GROMACS .gro file of C-alpha atoms in nm:
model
   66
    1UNK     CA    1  -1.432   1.774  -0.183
    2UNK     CA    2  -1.377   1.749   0.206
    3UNK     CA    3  -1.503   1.434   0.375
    4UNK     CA    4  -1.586   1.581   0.752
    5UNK     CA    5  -1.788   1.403   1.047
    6UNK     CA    6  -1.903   1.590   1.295
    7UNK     CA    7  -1.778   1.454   1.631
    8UNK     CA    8  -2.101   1.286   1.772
    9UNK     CA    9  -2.139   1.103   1.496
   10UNK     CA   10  -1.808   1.001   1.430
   11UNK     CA   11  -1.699   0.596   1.443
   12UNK     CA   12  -2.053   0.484   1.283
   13UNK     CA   13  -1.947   0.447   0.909
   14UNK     CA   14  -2.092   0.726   0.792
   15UNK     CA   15  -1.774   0.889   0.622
   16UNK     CA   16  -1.672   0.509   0.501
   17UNK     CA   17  -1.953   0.481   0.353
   18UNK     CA   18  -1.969   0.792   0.164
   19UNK     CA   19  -1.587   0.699   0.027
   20UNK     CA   20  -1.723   0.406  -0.095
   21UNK     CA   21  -2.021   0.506  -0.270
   22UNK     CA   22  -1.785   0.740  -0.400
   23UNK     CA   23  -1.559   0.445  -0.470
   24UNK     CA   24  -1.815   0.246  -0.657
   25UNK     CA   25  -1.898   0.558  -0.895
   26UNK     CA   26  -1.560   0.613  -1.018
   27UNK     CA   27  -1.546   0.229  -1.121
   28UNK     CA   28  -1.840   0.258  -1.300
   29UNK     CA   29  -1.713   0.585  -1.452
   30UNK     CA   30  -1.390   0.366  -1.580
   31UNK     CA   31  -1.173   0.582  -1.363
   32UNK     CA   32  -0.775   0.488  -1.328
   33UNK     CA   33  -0.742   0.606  -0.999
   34UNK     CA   34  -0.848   0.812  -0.691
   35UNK     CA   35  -0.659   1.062  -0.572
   36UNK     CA   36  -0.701   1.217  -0.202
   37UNK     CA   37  -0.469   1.417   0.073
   38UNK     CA   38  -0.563   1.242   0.365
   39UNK     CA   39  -0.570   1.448   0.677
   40UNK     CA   40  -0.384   1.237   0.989
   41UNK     CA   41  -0.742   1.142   1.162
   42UNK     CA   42  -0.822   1.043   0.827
   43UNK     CA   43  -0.544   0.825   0.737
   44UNK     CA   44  -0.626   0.468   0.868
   45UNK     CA   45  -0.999   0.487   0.678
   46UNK     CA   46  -0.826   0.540   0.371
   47UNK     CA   47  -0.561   0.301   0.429
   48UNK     CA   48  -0.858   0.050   0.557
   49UNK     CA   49  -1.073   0.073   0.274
   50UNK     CA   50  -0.706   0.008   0.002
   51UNK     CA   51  -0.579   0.362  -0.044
   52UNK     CA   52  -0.197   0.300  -0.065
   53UNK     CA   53   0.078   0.615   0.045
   54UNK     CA   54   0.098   0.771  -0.369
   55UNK     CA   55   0.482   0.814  -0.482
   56UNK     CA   56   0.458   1.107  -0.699
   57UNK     CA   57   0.715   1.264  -0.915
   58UNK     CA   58   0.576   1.599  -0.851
   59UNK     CA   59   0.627   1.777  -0.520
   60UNK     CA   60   0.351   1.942  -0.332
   61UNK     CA   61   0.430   2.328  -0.314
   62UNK     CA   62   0.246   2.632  -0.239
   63UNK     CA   63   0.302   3.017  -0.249
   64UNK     CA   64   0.192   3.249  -0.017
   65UNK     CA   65   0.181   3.600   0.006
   66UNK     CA   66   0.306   3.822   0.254
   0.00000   0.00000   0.00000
């Protein structure tokens, strides 16, 4: 899932609110954990609303054909 705003509605708490809602689902759900990529304009919601930088022992790759 992709969290977008578009720009003339941006700064109103419309995407904060959605990642909370979704938030307060996975609690009820018993979840562990969420688990996002946060895109740099993203970043300081995420961080805002408790996301914390993940240490992971795998590494992100990708493969792309040329």
């Amino acid at each position: 899932m992709n969290v977008y705003t578009v720009p003339e509605k941006r700064r109103q708490g419309i995407a904060g609110n959605v990642i909370k809602q979704i938030m307060d689902f996975g609690k009820t759900q018993n979840l562990d954990f969420l688990e996002l990529k946060a895109a740099p304009m993203g970043y300081p919601l995420y961080k805002k609303l408790g996301f914390e930088d993940a240490c992971s022992r795998c590494k992100e790759m990708n493969f792309k054909w040329e």
